[in-house]
Short mmCIF file of C-alpha atoms and ligand atoms in Angstrom, two decimals:
data_model
loop_
_atom_site.label_atom_id
_atom_site.label_comp_id
_atom_site.label_asym_id
_atom_site.label_seq_id
_atom_site.Cartn_x
_atom_site.Cartn_y
_atom_site.Cartn_z
CA MET A 24 15.85 74.86 -20.30
CA ILE A 25 14.43 71.25 -19.14
CA VAL A 26 10.45 71.27 -18.77
CA ALA A 27 9.26 69.11 -16.51
CA PRO A 28 5.07 68.77 -17.23
CA SER A 29 3.04 67.96 -13.95
CA VAL A 30 0.95 65.04 -14.08
CA LEU A 31 -1.35 66.77 -11.71
CA SER A 32 -3.41 68.74 -14.32
CA ALA A 33 -3.51 65.26 -16.84
CA ASP A 34 -6.14 62.81 -17.71
CA LYS A 35 -5.46 59.93 -14.74
CA SER A 36 -7.26 57.48 -16.86
CA ARG A 37 -5.11 58.06 -19.75
CA PHE A 38 -1.82 57.98 -17.54
CA ARG A 39 0.62 56.72 -19.77
CA ASP A 40 -0.54 58.17 -22.77
CA GLU A 41 -0.68 61.49 -21.32
CA VAL A 42 2.73 60.83 -20.17
CA LEU A 43 3.64 59.20 -23.55
CA LYS A 44 2.57 62.96 -25.10
CA VAL A 45 4.79 64.89 -23.41
CA LYS A 46 7.82 63.29 -23.81
CA ASP A 47 7.27 63.12 -27.70
CA ALA A 48 7.09 66.92 -27.27
CA GLY A 49 10.20 67.11 -25.79
CA ALA A 50 9.92 67.39 -22.15
CA GLU A 51 13.07 65.75 -20.71
CA PHE A 52 11.40 65.38 -17.28
CA ILE A 53 7.96 64.32 -15.22
CA HIS A 54 6.99 65.72 -12.38
CA LEU A 55 4.90 63.90 -10.47
CA ASP A 56 3.19 65.46 -7.32
CA VAL A 57 2.33 63.64 -4.10
CA MET A 58 0.17 64.89 -0.93
CA ASP A 59 -0.46 63.42 1.89
CA GLY A 60 -3.29 65.70 3.62
CA LYS A 61 -1.27 66.38 6.79
CA PHE A 62 1.57 68.83 5.16
CA VAL A 63 -0.99 69.82 2.27
CA PRO A 64 -4.30 69.80 2.46
CA ASN A 65 -4.88 67.68 -0.77
CA VAL A 66 -4.17 63.93 -0.94
CA THR A 67 -2.50 62.77 -4.26
CA SER A 68 -0.97 59.13 -4.63
CA LEU A 69 0.04 58.21 -8.09
CA ILE A 70 1.13 54.47 -6.83
CA GLU A 71 -1.66 52.89 -8.56
CA TYR A 72 -0.54 54.81 -12.30
CA LEU A 73 3.22 54.58 -11.88
CA PRO A 74 3.52 50.84 -13.20
CA SER A 75 2.29 51.38 -16.28
CA ILE A 76 5.05 54.32 -17.33
CA GLN A 77 7.98 52.47 -15.85
CA ASP A 78 9.40 51.21 -19.32
CA ILE A 79 8.97 54.97 -20.15
CA ASP A 80 12.69 56.33 -20.68
CA ILE A 81 12.11 59.76 -19.20
CA PHE A 82 13.15 61.45 -15.86
CA LYS A 83 10.83 60.72 -12.84
CA ASP A 84 10.40 63.72 -10.52
CA ALA A 85 8.72 62.66 -7.65
CA HIS A 86 7.81 65.74 -5.67
CA ILE A 87 6.58 64.62 -2.01
CA MET A 88 4.42 67.03 0.09
CA VAL A 89 4.07 64.84 2.69
CA MET A 90 5.35 64.82 6.56
CA ASP A 91 6.58 61.32 6.78
CA ILE A 92 9.51 61.25 4.09
CA ARG A 93 10.79 58.12 4.27
CA GLY A 94 7.72 56.18 4.22
CA TYR A 95 6.76 57.80 0.90
CA ALA A 96 10.08 57.59 -0.66
CA LYS A 97 10.16 54.16 0.01
CA ALA A 98 7.10 53.57 -1.87
CA TYR A 99 8.20 55.98 -4.51
CA ALA A 100 11.46 55.02 -5.08
CA PRO A 101 11.25 52.32 -7.32
CA TYR A 102 9.15 54.72 -9.74
CA SER A 103 11.93 57.37 -9.39
CA SER A 104 14.80 59.15 -11.18
CA LEU A 105 14.73 61.54 -8.49
CA ILE A 106 12.75 62.71 -4.94
CA THR A 107 12.30 65.87 -3.78
CA PHE A 108 11.22 66.30 0.04
CA HIS A 109 10.13 69.47 1.65
CA LEU A 110 12.59 71.27 4.06
CA GLU A 111 9.90 72.62 6.47
CA ALA A 112 8.65 68.63 6.99
CA SER A 113 12.35 67.54 8.22
CA GLU A 114 13.31 66.59 11.29
CA ASP A 115 16.50 65.57 9.90
CA VAL A 116 17.32 66.76 6.42
CA LYS A 117 20.65 65.15 6.12
CA GLY A 118 19.66 61.37 7.19
CA ASP A 119 16.19 61.77 5.04
CA ILE A 120 18.94 63.09 2.16
CA ASP A 121 21.23 59.76 2.58
CA PHE A 122 17.97 57.79 2.93
CA ILE A 123 16.59 58.52 -0.05
CA ARG A 124 19.90 57.78 -1.62
CA SER A 125 20.55 54.29 -0.41
CA LEU A 126 17.47 54.07 -2.37
CA GLY A 127 18.97 54.58 -5.84
CA CYS A 128 17.55 57.90 -6.34
CA LYS A 129 18.93 61.15 -7.04
CA VAL A 130 17.33 63.65 -4.00
CA GLY A 131 16.12 67.29 -4.11
CA LEU A 132 14.73 69.79 -1.30
CA SER A 133 12.07 72.27 -1.81
CA ILE A 134 11.16 75.48 0.24
CA LYS A 135 7.59 76.85 0.55
CA PRO A 136 7.02 80.42 -0.11
CA ALA A 137 7.41 81.74 3.15
CA THR A 138 11.00 79.78 3.71
CA PRO A 139 13.99 81.56 3.25
CA PRO A 140 16.61 80.07 0.51
CA GLU A 141 19.42 80.04 2.92
CA ALA A 142 18.12 77.43 4.90
CA LEU A 143 18.80 75.62 2.06
CA ILE A 144 22.80 76.30 1.88
CA PRO A 145 23.85 73.55 4.26
CA TYR A 146 22.82 71.14 2.07
CA LEU A 147 23.78 71.91 -1.13
CA PRO A 148 26.60 70.03 -1.00
CA TYR A 149 24.43 66.92 -0.68
CA LEU A 150 21.66 67.58 -3.42
CA ASP A 151 20.82 67.01 -6.77
CA LEU A 152 18.01 69.74 -7.23
CA VAL A 153 16.59 72.60 -5.27
CA LEU A 154 12.85 73.27 -6.12
CA VAL A 155 11.81 76.82 -5.13
CA MET A 156 7.84 76.50 -4.84
CA SER A 157 6.49 79.78 -6.65
CA VAL A 158 2.76 78.94 -5.12
CA GLU A 159 1.30 77.27 -1.57
CA PRO A 160 2.05 73.90 -2.39
CA GLY A 161 -1.13 72.09 -2.31
CA LYS A 162 -2.78 72.27 -5.31
CA GLY A 163 -2.14 73.24 -9.50
CA GLY A 164 -3.46 76.53 -11.69
CA GLN A 165 -2.11 79.26 -8.78
CA ALA A 166 -0.73 82.40 -9.65
CA TYR A 167 3.17 82.92 -9.79
CA LEU A 168 4.67 84.07 -6.55
CA ASP A 169 7.11 86.99 -7.63
CA GLU A 170 9.21 86.55 -4.16
CA ALA A 171 10.20 83.21 -6.13
CA ASN A 172 12.54 85.60 -8.46
CA GLY A 173 15.29 86.63 -5.74
CA LYS A 174 15.28 83.11 -4.68
CA ILE A 175 15.72 81.52 -7.64
CA ALA A 176 18.96 84.05 -8.52
CA TYR A 177 20.27 83.63 -4.67
CA LEU A 178 20.38 79.35 -5.19
CA LYS A 179 21.78 79.93 -8.72
CA LYS A 180 24.85 82.28 -7.58
CA ALA A 181 25.31 80.20 -4.34
CA ILE A 182 25.37 76.72 -6.43
CA LYS A 183 27.69 78.48 -9.15
CA GLU A 184 30.13 80.07 -6.61
CA ARG A 185 30.49 76.61 -4.73
CA GLY A 186 30.97 75.02 -7.90
CA TYR A 187 28.28 72.37 -6.79
CA ASN A 188 26.57 70.38 -9.37
CA CYS A 189 22.71 71.07 -8.64
CA LEU A 190 19.82 72.17 -10.75
CA VAL A 191 17.25 75.22 -9.81
CA GLU A 192 14.14 74.01 -10.21
CA VAL A 193 10.94 76.20 -10.35
CA ASP A 194 7.17 75.17 -9.34
CA GLY A 195 4.04 77.10 -9.28
CA GLY A 196 2.19 79.10 -11.58
CA ILE A 197 4.62 78.90 -14.67
CA ASN A 198 3.26 79.83 -18.53
CA GLY A 199 4.90 81.39 -20.87
CA GLU A 200 5.52 84.85 -18.95
CA THR A 201 6.52 83.85 -15.69
CA GLY A 202 8.65 80.68 -16.97
CA LYS A 203 10.49 83.67 -19.26
CA ILE A 204 10.91 85.56 -15.75
CA ALA A 205 12.10 82.58 -14.04
CA ALA A 206 14.46 81.47 -16.92
CA SER A 207 16.09 85.18 -16.64
CA TYR A 208 16.99 84.69 -12.88
CA GLY A 209 18.35 81.39 -13.54
CA ALA A 210 15.65 78.41 -13.24
CA ASP A 211 17.62 75.37 -14.64
CA VAL A 212 13.80 73.50 -15.02
CA LEU A 213 10.57 74.20 -14.75
CA VAL A 214 6.94 72.77 -13.67
CA ALA A 215 4.35 73.35 -15.43
CA GLY A 216 1.18 71.62 -14.79
CA SER A 217 -2.03 73.30 -16.48
CA TYR A 218 -0.11 75.52 -19.00
CA ILE A 219 0.38 72.17 -20.34
CA TYR A 220 -1.92 69.73 -19.69
CA GLY A 221 -4.75 72.18 -19.45
CA HIS A 222 -3.88 72.74 -22.81
CA ALA A 223 -4.88 70.98 -26.27
CA ASP A 224 -1.81 71.28 -27.99
CA TYR A 225 0.96 69.89 -25.29
CA ARG A 226 4.00 70.38 -27.66
CA GLU A 227 3.42 74.06 -28.35
CA ARG A 228 3.32 74.90 -24.80
CA ILE A 229 6.44 72.27 -24.48
CA GLU A 230 8.07 73.92 -27.05
CA ALA A 231 7.21 77.76 -25.65
CA LEU A 232 9.27 76.57 -22.37
CA ARG A 233 11.75 74.99 -23.65
CA ARG A 234 13.01 77.76 -25.88
CA LEU A 235 13.38 80.00 -22.44
C1 DX5 B 2 1.63 72.53 -6.64
C2 DX5 B 2 2.46 71.31 -7.50
C3 DX5 B 2 2.64 71.54 -8.73
C4 DX5 B 2 1.44 72.22 -9.72
C5 DX5 B 2 1.69 73.33 -10.75
O1 DX5 B 2 1.29 71.81 -5.16
O2 DX5 B 2 3.94 71.38 -6.92
O3 DX5 B 2 3.64 70.63 -9.44
O4 DX5 B 2 1.18 71.31 -10.34
O5 DX5 B 2 0.48 73.32 -11.61
P1 DX5 B 2 0.53 75.10 -12.16
O6 DX5 B 2 1.72 74.68 -13.01
O7 DX5 B 2 -0.94 74.70 -12.66
O8 DX5 B 2 0.71 75.82 -10.87
ZN1 ZN B 3 5.43 69.92 -7.93
#
């Protein structure tokens, strides 16, 4: 399992150190949550912190929960390996995918709990990752919604059948138990914020998820 610790729950005053610690503990991705106060009520900017981790060799997985997809993509592209935007925020999904790719980043597309996974099917050939939200986007520490399970299985099967090269990532309420469930339905990447950064021993928590 690929583990993607979410910096939403990290101590921003020690940002670089928080990223180094999870990398050393075996995390292959670092999940960078960005919020605009419009698509979701909260605002989270990481722009001031990201230059400090530019030299760290870890896959930078940006999750932009924003309405202005291209504006944020442009700002975050220099610091991101992949940028995931929300289907619900886009008026031109294929155009936004192409735009992000033209910035030199891989591309992910996410759906909120109320959006059916069928909505992602037309875009699968163009994506590197699909992100199933297992909580309402906007804040950490919420409980995992079981409705995500069927979506994970559906998308995993659709990708496999068509032979696409696209990861299935799950974000929200992931812990040792819910991570095991998401893994059993076919998740390739597990995002975890409070489960990792809210615990004294990051390594123990990352290892528990990696084993899944
Ligand atoms: C929620 C964010 C998540 C969040 C997950 O909107 O997209 O990445 O950090 O936090 P936990 O793991 O605490 O649910
Ligand atoms: Zn996220």
